[in-house]
Each structure stands twice: as structure tokens, then as C-alpha cells.
Coordinates of C-alpha atoms and ligand atoms in Angstrom, one line a residue:
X1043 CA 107.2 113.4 148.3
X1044 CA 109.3 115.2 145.1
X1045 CA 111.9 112.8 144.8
X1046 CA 115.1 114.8 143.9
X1047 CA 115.7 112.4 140.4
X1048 CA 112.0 110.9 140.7
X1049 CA 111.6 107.8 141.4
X1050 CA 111.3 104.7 138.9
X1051 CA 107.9 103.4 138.2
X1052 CA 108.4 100.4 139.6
X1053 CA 109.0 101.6 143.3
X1054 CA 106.2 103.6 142.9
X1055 CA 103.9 101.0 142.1
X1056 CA 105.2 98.9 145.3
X1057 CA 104.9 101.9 147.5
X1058 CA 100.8 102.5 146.4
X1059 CA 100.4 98.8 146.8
X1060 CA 101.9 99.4 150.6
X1061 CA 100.0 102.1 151.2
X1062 CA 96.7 100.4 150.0
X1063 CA 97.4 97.3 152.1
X1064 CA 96.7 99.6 154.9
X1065 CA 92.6 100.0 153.5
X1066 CA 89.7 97.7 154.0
X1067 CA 89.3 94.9 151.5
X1068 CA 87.2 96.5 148.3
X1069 CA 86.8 92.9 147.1
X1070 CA 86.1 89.8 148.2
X1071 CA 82.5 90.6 150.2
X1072 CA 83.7 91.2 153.6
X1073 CA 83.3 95.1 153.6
X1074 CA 79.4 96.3 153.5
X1075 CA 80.0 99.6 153.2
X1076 CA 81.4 102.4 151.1
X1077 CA 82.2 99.9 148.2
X1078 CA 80.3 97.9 145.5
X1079 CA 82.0 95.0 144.0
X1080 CA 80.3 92.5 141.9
X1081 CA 83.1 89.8 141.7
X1082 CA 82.4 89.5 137.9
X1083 CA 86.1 88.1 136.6
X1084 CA 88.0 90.7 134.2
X1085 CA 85.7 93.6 135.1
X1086 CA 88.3 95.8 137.1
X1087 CA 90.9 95.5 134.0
X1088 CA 88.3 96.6 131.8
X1089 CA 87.1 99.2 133.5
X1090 CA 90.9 100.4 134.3
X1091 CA 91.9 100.2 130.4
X1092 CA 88.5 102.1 129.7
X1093 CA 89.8 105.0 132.4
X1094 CA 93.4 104.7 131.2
X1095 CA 92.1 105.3 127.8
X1096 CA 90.0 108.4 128.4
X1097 CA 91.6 109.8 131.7
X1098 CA 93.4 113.0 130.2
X1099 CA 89.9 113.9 128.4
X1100 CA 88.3 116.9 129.4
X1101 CA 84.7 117.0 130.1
X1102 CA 84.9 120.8 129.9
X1103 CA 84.0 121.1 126.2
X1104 CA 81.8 118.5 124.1
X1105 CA 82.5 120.1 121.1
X1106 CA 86.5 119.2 121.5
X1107 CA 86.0 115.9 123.0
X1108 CA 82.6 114.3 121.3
X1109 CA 84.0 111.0 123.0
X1110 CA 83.0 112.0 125.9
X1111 CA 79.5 113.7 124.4
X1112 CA 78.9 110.2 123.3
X1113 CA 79.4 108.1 126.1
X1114 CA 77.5 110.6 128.4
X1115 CA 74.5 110.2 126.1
X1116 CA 74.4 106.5 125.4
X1117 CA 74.9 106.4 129.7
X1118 CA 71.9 108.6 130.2
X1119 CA 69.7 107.0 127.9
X1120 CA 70.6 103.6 130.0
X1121 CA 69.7 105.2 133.2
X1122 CA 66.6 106.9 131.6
X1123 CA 65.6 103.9 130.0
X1124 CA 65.7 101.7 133.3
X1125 CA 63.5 104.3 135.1
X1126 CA 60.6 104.8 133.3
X1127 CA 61.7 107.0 130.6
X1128 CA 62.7 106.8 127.0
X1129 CA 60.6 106.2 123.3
X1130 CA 57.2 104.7 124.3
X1131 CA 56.8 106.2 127.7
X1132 CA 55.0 108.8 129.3
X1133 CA 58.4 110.5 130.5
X1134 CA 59.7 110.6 126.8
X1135 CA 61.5 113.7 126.9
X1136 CA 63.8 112.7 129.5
X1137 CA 67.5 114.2 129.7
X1138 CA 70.2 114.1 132.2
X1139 CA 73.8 114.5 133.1
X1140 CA 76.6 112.9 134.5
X1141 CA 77.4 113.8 137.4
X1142 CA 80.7 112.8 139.7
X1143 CA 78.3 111.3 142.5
X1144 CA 75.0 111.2 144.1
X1145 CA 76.3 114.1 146.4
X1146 CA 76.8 116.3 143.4
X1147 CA 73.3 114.8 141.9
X1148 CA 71.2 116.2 144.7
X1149 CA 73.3 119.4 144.4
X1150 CA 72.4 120.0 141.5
X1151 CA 68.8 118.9 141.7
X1152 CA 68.4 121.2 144.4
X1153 CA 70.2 124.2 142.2
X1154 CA 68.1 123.3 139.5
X1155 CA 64.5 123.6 141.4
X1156 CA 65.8 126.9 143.5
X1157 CA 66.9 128.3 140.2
X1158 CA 63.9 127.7 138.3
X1159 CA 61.9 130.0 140.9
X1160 CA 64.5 133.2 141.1
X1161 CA 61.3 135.3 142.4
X1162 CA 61.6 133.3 145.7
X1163 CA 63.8 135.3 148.4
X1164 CA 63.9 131.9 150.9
X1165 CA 63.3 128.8 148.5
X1166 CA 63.1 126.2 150.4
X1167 CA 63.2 122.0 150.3
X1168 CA 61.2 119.5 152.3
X1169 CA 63.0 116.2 152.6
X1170 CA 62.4 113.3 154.7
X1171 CA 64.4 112.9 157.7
X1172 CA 65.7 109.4 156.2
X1173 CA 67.0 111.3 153.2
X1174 CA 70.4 111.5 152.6
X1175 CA 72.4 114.2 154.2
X1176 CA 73.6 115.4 151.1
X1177 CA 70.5 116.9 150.6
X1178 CA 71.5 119.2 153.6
X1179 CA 74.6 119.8 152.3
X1180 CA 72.8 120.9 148.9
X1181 CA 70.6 123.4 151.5
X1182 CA 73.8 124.8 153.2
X1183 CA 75.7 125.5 150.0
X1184 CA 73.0 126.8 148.0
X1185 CA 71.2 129.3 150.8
X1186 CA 68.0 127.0 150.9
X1187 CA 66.1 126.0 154.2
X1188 CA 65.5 122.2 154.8
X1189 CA 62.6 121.6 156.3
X1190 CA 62.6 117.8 157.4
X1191 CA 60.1 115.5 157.7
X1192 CA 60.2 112.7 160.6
X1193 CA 60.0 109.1 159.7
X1194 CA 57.8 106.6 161.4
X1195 CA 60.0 104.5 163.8
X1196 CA 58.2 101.5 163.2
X1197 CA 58.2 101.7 159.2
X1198 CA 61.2 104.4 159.0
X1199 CA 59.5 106.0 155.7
X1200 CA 57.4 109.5 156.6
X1201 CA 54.1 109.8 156.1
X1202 CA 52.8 111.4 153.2
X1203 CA 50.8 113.5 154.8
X1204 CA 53.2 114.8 156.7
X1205 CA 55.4 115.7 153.4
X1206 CA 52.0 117.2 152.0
X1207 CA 51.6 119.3 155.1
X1208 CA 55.7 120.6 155.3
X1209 CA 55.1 121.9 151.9
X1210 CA 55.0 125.6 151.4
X1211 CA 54.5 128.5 149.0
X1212 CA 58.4 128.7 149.1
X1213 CA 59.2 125.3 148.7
X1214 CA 60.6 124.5 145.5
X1215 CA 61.4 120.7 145.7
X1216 CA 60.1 117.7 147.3
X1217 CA 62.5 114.9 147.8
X1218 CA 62.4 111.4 148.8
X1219 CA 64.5 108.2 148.5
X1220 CA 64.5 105.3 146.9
X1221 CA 65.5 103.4 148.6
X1222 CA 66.7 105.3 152.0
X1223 CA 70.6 104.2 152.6
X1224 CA 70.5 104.2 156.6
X1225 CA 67.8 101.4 156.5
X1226 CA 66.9 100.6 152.4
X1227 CA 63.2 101.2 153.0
X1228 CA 61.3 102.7 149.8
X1229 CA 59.8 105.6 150.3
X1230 CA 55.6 106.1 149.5
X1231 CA 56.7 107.7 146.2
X1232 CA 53.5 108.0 144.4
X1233 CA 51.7 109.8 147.4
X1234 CA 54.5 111.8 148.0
X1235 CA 55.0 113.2 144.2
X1236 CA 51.1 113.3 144.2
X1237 CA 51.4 115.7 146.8
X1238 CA 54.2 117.5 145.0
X1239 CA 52.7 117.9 141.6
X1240 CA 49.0 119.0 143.5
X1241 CA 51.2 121.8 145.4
X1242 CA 52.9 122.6 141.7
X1243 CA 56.5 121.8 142.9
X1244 CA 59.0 119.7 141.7
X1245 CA 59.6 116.0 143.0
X1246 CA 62.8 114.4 143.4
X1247 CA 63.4 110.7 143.7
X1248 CA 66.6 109.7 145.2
X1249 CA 67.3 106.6 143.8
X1250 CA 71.0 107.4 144.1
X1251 CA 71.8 103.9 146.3
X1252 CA 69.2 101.7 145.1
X1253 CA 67.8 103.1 141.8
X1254 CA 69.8 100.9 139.3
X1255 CA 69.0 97.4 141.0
X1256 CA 65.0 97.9 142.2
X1257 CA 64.5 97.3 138.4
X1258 CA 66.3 94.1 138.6
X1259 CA 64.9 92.9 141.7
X1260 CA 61.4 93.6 140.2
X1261 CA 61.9 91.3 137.4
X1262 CA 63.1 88.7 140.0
X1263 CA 59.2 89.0 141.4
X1264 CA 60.8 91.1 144.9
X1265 CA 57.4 93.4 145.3
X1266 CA 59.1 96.5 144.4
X1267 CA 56.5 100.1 144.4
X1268 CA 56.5 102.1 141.7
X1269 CA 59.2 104.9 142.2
X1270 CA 60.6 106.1 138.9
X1271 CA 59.3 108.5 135.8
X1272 CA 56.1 106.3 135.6
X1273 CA 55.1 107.8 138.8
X1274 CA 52.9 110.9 137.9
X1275 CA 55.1 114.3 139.5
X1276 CA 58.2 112.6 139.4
X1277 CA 59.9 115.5 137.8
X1278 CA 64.0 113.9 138.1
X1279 CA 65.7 110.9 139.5
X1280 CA 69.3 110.4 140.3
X1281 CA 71.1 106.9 140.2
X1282 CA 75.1 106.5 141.1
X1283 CA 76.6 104.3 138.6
X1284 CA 79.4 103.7 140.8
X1285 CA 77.4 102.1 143.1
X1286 CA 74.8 98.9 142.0
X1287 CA 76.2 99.4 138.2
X1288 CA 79.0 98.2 139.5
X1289 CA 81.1 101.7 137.9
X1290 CA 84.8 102.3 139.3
X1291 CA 84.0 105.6 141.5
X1292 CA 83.1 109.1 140.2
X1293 CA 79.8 108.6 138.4
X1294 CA 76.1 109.5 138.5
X1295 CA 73.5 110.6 136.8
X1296 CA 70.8 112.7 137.5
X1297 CA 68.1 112.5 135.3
X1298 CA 64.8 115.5 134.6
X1299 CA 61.4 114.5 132.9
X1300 CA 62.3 116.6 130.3
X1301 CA 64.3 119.2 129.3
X1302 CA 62.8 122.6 130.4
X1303 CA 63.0 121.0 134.0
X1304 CA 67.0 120.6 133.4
X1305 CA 67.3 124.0 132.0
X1306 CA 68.1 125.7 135.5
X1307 CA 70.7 123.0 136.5
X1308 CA 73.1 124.9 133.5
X1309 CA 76.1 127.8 134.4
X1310 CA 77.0 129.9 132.3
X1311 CA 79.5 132.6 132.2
X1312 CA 80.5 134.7 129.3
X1313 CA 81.6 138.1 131.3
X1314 CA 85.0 137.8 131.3
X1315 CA 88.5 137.8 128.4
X1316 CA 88.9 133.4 129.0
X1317 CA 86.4 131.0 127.0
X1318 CA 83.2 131.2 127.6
X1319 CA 82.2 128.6 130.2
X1320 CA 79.1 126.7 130.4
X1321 CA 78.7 124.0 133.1
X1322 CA 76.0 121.4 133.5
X1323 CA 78.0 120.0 136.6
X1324 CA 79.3 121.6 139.5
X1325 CA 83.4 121.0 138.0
X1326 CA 84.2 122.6 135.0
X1327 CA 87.1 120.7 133.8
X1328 CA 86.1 116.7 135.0
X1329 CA 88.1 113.6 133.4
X1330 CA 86.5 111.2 131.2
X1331 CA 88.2 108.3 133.3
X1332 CA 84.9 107.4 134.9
X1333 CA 82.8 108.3 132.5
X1334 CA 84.6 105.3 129.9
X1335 CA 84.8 103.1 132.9
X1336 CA 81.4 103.3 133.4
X1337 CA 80.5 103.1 129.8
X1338 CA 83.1 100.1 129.5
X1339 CA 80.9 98.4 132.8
X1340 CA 77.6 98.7 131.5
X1341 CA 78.5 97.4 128.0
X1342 CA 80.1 94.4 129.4
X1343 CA 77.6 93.5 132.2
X1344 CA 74.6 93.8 130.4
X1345 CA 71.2 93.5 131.1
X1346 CA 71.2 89.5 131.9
X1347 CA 74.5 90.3 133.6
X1348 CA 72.9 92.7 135.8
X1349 CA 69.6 90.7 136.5
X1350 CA 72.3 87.8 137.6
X1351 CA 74.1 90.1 139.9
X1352 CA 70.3 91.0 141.8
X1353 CA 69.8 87.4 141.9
X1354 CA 73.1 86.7 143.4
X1355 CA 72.5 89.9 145.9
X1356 CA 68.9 89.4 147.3
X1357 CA 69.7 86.2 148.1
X1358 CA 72.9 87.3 149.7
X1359 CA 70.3 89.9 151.5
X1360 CA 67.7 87.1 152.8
X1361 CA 70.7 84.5 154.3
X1362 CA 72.3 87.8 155.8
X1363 CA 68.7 88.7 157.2
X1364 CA 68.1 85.3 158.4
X1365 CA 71.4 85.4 160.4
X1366 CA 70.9 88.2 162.1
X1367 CA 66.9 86.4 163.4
X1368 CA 68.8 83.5 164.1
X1369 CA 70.7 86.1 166.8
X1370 CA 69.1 86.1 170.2
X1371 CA 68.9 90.0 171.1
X1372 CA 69.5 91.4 167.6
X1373 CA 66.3 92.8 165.6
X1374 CA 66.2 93.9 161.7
X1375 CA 65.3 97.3 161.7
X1376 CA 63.3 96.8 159.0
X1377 CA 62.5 93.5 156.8
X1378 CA 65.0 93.8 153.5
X1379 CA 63.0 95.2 150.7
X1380 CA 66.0 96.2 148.5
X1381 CA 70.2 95.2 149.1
X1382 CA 70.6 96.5 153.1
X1383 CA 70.7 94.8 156.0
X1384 CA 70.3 97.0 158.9
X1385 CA 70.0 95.8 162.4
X1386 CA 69.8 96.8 166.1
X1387 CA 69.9 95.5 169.8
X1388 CA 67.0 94.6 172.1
X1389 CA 69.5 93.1 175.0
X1390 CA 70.9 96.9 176.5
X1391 CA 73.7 94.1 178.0
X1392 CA 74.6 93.9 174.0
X1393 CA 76.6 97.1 172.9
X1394 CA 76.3 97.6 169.4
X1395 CA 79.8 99.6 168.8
X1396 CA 81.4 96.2 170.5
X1397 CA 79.6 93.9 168.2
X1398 CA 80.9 96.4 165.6
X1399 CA 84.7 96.1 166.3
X1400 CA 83.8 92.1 167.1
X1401 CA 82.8 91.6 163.9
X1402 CA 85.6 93.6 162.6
X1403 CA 88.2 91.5 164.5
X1404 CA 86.7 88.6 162.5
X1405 CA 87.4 89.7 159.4
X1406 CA 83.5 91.8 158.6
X1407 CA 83.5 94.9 158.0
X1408 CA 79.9 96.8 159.2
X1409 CA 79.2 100.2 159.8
X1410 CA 77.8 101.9 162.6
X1411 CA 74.9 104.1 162.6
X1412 CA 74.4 106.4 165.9
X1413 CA 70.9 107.1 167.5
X1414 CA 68.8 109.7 165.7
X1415 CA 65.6 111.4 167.3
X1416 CA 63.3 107.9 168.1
X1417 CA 65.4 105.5 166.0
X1418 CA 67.7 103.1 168.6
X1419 CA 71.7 103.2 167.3
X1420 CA 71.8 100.2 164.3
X1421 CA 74.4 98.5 162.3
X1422 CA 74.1 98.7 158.4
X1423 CA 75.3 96.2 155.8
X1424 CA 75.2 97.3 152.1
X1425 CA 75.0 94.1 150.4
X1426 CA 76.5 93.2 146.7
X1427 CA 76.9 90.4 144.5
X1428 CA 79.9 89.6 146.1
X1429 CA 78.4 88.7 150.0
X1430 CA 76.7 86.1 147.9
X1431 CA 79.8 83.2 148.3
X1432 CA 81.1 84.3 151.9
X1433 CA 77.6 84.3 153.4
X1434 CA 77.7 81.0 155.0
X1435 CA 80.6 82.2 157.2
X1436 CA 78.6 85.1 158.0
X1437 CA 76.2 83.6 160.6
X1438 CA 78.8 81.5 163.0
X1439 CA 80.8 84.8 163.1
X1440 CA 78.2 86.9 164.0
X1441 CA 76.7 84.6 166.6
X1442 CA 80.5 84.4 167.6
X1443 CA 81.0 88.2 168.0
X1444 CA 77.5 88.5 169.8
X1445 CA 78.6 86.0 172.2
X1446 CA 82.3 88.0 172.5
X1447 CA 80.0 91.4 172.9
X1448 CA 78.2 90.6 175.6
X1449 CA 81.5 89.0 177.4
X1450 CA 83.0 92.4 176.9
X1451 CA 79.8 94.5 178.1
X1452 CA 78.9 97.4 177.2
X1453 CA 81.1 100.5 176.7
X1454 CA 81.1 102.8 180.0
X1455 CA 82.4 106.0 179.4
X1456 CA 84.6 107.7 182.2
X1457 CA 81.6 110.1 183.9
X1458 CA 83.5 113.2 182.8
X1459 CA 83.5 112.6 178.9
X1460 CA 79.6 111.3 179.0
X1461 CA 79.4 114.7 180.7
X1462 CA 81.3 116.5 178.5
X1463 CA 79.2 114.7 175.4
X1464 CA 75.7 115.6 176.8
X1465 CA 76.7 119.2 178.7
X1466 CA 79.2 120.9 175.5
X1467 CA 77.8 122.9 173.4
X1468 CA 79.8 123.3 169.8
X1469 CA 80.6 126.6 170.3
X1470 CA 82.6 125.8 174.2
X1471 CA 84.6 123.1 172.2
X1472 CA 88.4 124.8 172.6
X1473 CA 91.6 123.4 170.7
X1474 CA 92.8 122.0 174.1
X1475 CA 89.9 120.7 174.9
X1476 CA 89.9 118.7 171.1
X1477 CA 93.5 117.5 171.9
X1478 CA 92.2 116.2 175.0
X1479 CA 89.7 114.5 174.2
X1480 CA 91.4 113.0 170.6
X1481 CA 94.3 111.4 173.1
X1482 CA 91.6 110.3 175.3
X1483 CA 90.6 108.6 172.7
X1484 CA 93.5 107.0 171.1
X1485 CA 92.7 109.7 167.9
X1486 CA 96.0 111.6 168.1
X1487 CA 98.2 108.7 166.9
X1488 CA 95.4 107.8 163.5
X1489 CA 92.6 105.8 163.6
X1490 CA 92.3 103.4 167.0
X1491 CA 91.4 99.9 165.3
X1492 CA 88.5 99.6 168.6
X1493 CA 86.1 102.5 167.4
X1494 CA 83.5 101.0 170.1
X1495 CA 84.3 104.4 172.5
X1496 CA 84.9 107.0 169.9
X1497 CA 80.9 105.7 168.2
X1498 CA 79.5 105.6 172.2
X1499 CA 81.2 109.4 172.8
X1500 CA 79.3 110.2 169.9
X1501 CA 75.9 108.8 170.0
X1502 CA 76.0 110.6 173.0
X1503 CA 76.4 113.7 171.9
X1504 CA 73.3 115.8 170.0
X1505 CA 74.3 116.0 166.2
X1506 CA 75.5 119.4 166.0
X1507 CA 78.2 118.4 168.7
X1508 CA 78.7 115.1 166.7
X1509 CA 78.8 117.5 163.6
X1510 CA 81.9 119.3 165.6
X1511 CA 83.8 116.9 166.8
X1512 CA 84.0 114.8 164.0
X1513 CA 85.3 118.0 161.6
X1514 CA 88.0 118.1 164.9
X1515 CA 88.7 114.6 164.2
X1516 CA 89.1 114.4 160.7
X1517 CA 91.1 117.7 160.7
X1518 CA 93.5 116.0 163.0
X1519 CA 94.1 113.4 160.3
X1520 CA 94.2 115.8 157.6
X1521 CA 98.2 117.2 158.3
X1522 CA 99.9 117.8 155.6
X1523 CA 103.4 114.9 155.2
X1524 CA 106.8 117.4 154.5
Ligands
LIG2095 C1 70.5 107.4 148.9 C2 71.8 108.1 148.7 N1 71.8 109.3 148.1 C3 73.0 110.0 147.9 C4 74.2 109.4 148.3 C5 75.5 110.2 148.1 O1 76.3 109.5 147.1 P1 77.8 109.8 147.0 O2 78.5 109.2 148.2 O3 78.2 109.1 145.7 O4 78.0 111.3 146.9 C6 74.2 108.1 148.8 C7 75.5 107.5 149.2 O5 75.5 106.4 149.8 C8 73.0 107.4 149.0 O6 72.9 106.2 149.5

């Protein structure tokens, strides 16, 4: 990798363009996952000179880099002005930060509400099973217990009552999405912060996927519930810019009603020789590359630009939708109500995974979703602007890769893995046994580009085995190159 002399620029450049040949396509609204791309001409160079720009600025200190301060600012008061807050409103006092991601959002939501009660010896959260799993994460890392709520199969949102009824004296945050990313289904916000704010505990919307186009698709007359600071108990909201603002990667925000809510979110240290530190994110130093990316994307899009890409996307969602009802033996999981598309099979002749790596073979890129508690296995499209102009191929190759599915069959897994999925436990799992099984399934050499067996092996399997092997997996990938 250290080149003796170094190498010149130019070499360099053609050896990251090799290496990202080898990635899905980020553009051109094949891939519905993992990436957000508005096909708006000129946006990517802008957004690159803005990172260029800022990229060796250090978040760190404000007071040495008021850039920064400023852009953060002028980003929050976008975000709180699109959800409810701002001059005017009830939710006036609104703050926020940026964040590097919604992961790091909920993180610090959840530090923030567990912080604010230090007399609790076991805080704890309630969050609906639908909610993302970062909010476990949060739990882990920060000593908090989840409690989780089930979802209805049939409407895939929990009940309220069943929120009101997990809350306890220890619990200091509520959560709830907006919309969930499995199946984009809103959450019953205003009964679940009612249920919140009558307990006295903080409610968090997590509007991290969907937050900063529900706005949009409300002003395009999509009946969109209310979910953001007008909602009484709402106490903060997060919304990933690099996801429907269209942001190159790295930013979110994560806004509070006001600013005594916020307070706890802080770290500060000032026992020790170095500068005194005070954090209102989880990394100290951060770049300003996002942040002027983002701020550079926002500026440029604006607010007609954005309501154009929601246009563009829901009706990229409802031809996408209609395909997959024009499919004999494939059912929406839910009807659309925000930008996913998530379906599953009725026909058990119709393996899912298959369809998956069918679809892929043509050129779509879908993402799998395994079986969880009553909810069958599903595939889930994340839809942006930039489906809207391939959609048309969408439905001949998906009644094509149905057709190629069912010709295949369903995957049958040798008897001795499907025992070895529903019989291990985590803690049997053995090094050998990992090597086994990753050869068994084509894992040791990279990624197989047929993923059907690898996804049937793990819907199989309970989560905390699927939890296992995949760390196995990934840690088989993750060698260093000397
Ligand atoms: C609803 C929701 N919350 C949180 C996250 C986590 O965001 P990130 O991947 O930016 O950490 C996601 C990501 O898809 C999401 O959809």
C-alpha cells in the first residue's frame, strides 16, 4: 500500500476508479438500497467542491472554525423549520446538532434522555419492534434496557396502547419512527407521544429515513399524519440529510424542542493538562466535508427543487407498487405511504432470496429482509427520484425474474446446515465450525454473487445466531492486505 517513491496522482485516481467499478451502481436508479441519488445534473460536483473546500476543517472547536458554526446552524434551522419548529410555532425554541448519521442521532437521543435522569440505576427505552436497530445499538452501548414493543402484522405499526402499557417508572424515552425503514409505515405518533408526555418521559420521533420528504409529499396532497414538533410530547426528531436531502454521506441532525432537553446530549471534560473538550457528538474532531456538502445541496436544491424530487419519487413508488400487484404470488407488505416498496411471497413455490439474486442478475438491485417473529421474509426497495425514468423497465424484469424464480425453486438447504441453523446456539459456534460453514457457502473466497443460500441459512437461524454468524462473516472479509 506505501509505495516506496509514492505513486503519481494519476495512477491513483485509475486504481480508486478500479476498485469502485467493483460496487453497486450509486446512480442511475437501479440500486434501492443503501444510496440516495436524485439525478439532479451538476449536484455531485457541487457537493464535492463544497467537501473539497471544507474537508481539512475541524468540527472540534466553533470558536476556531465559525465556518463550520455557521453552516451547522443555518442546516438546523432548515431541518427545524421543516418539522414543525422555528419563529411562529409552538416548538419555537428548537435546537439541534449535526450529527455523522442517524445511527449516531439515536445515540445520542438515547444519551441525552438517560442522562437527563442520572437518579435512575436501570434507565430504560421502549421502542417499537419496527424501530431501527440502532436504537439497540444505542441500548447496548449506553447500559440501557430495550424494552420492544410488537408490531401488528397486518398494519406493521404497534399499538399505542401497547407503547403506553411498556412504559415504566424507569423508562426515560419513548421512540417511534417515522416512517419505519423495513416497511415505510408511519408510526401513530400523536397517540404514542400522548402516551409519553402523560407518563412524563421524553418522545422521540425517528424520522431519520423519511423525515425530510413526508413534508414534501404532504404538499403533493399524499395523506401524511402529523409526526413532527406540532405533535404535543414530541420532545426531538432526527432526519439524515444524507439520505432524502439528497447530502453526500456523513450527515444528520437530530433536533430537541428546546434547549434544556438538548442539554444532557453535551460532554464535557476539563480534568486533564490537553484543551478542554466539549462534545455535542459522539467524535470529537469530525471534518466539515459533509457538513459544506450538505450545506452546498440544500442551497442548490431548494424548496421547489425538493418538492419536484417527491413528485418525481411517489410516482416512482406507485408504478413500482403497481408492478409488484401486477405479479401473480407477490403481495405489498404494506400499501406505500411514504418512498418504500416492500414486498413478500404468497406462492411457498416462489423463494424470495432467488427472486432476489434474479432481479440482481438483471441489472436491480433489492435487498432482502429475513423473517422476524410473525412478519413473513420480504424484499425492500428504497425508492428516489432517480427510479422515476428506469421504472418502465422495472415491471417486465420483475415478472421476468418471478417467472426465472419459480423455474429455479426454492433454495433447499443440505439437512445438516438447516440443522445446524435451527439446533446451534451462538455460544457452540467454533472457528472450525465458521470456516466450515463460510466454504460451504462460497464466503471464504468474498462475497458469492448468488446470496439466495447464505439469506435462506440465515432466516433460518433465530437472530442471535444470525447476529453471530454474520460478525463471523464480515470478520472473514475484514483481513488486513500486506
Ligand atoms: C429509520 C432509520 N433510522 C436510523 C437509520 C440509521 O441511519 P444511518 O445508517 O445513517 O446510521 C436508518 C437508516 O436506514 C433509518 O432508516
Amino acid at each position: 500500500m506505501i509505495d516506496e517513491d509514492g505513486v503519481p496522482a494519476e495512477r491513483v485516481l485509475a486504481e480508486l476508479r478500479e476498485l469502485r467499478a467493483l460496487d453497486r451502481p450509486t446512480h442511475g436508479g437501479r440500486l434501492f438500497a443503501y444510496v440516495y441519488d436524485p439525478a439532479v445534473p451538476g449536484l455531485d460536483e457541487l457537493a464535492a467542491a463544497a467537501h473539497a473546500g471544507s474537508a481539512h476543517v475541524n468540527g472540534l472547536d466553533p470558536t476556531a472554525f465559525p465556518s463550520l458554526l455557521a453552516m451547522e446552524n443555518a442546516l438546523v434551522g432548515a431541518a427545524a423549520r421543516l418539522l414543525g419548529g422555528g419563529p411562529g410555532t409552538t416548538a419555537a425554541e428548537v435546537v439541534g446538532s449535526i450529527t455523522s448519521g442517524g445511527t449516531e442521532s439515536l445515540i445520542l437521543a438515547v444519551k441525552a434522555a438517560r442522562d437527563a435522569r442520572p437518579e435512575l440505576t436501570g434507565p430504560r427505552i421502549v421502542v417499537p419492534a419496527s424501530g431501527h436497530a440502532a436504537f439497540a445499538k444505542a441500548a447496548h452501548l449506553l447500559g440501557v434496557t430495550l424494552d420492544t414493543v410488537p408490531v401488528d402484522p397486518r398494519t406493521l405499526r404497534p399499538a399505542a396502547a401497547d407503547v403506553a402499557a411498556a412504559i415504566r417508572p424507569e423508562t426515560v424515552l419513548v421512540a417511534c419512527s417515522a416512517p419505519s425503514y423495513a416497511h415505510g409505515v408511519i408510526d401513530p405518533v400523536a397517540e404514542i407521544a400522548a402516551a409519553a408526555a402523560a407518563a412524563g418521559v421524553r418522545c422521540h420521533v425517528d424520522a431519520c429515513f423519511g423525515g425530510w420528504t413526508l413534508p414534501y409529499l404532504r404538499r403533493l396532497g399524499v395523506p401524511v399524519p402529523p409526526f413532527d414538533f406540532a405533535v404535543d410530547g414530541v420532545t426531538s426528531i432526527s432526519v439524515d440529510l444524507h439520505k432524502y436531502a439528497y447530502a453526500p454521506k456523513g450527515v444528520s441532525v437530530l433536533l430537541h424542542r428546546d434547549p434544556a432537553l438538548r442539554a444532557p446530549q453535551y460532554f464535557a471534560y476539563a480534568d486533564w493538562p490537553g484543551y478542554t473538550m466539549v462534545n455535542p457528538v459522539l467524535a470529537s474532531t469530525r471534518s466539515g466535508g459533509p457538513i459544506a456538502a450538505a450545506y452546498a445541496t440544500l442551497r442548490h436544491l431548494g424548496d421547489a427543487g425538493y418538492l419536484r424530487l417527491a413528485a418525481a419519487t411517489r410516482d416512482a413508488v406507485t408504478a413500482l407498487a403497481g408492478a409488484v400487484r401486477g405479479v401473480d404470488g407477490l403481495r405489498l407488505m404494506a400499501e406505500p405511504e411514504s418512498t418504500v416498496v416492500c414486498f413478500t411471497a404468497t406462492d411457498p413455490e416462489l423463494d424470495l432470496f432467488v427472486l432476489v439474486d434474479e432481479l440482481t442478475a438483471r441489472g436491480w438491485h433489492t435487498q432482502p429482509q429475513l423473517r422476524y417473529a410473525d412478519l413473513p421474509s420480504s424484499v425492500h426497495l428504497t425508492v428516489t427520484a432517480s427510479v422515476a425514468p428506469r421504472v418502465a423497465e422495472f415491471g417486465p424484469d420483475l415478472t421476468a425474474a418471478v417467472a426465472a424464480a419459480r423455474a429455479a425453486g426454492p433454495v433447499r438447504l443440505p439437512a445438516e446446515l438447516r440443522a445446524l441453523a435451527t439446533a446451534l446456539t451462538p455460544q457452540a459456534l467454533t472457528p472450525e465450525l465458521v470456516a466450515g460453514l463460510a466454504a460451504g457457502l462460497g464466503l471464504d473466497g468474498g462475497v458469492p454473487e448468488r446470496m439466495a443460500v447464505v439469506n435462506t441459512l440465515l432466516d433460518a437461524a433465530p437472530p442471535a445466531l444470525r447476529e453471530r454468524l454474520l460478525i463471523e462473516f464480515v470478520s472473514l472479509l475484514q483481513r488486513p492486505r500486506w
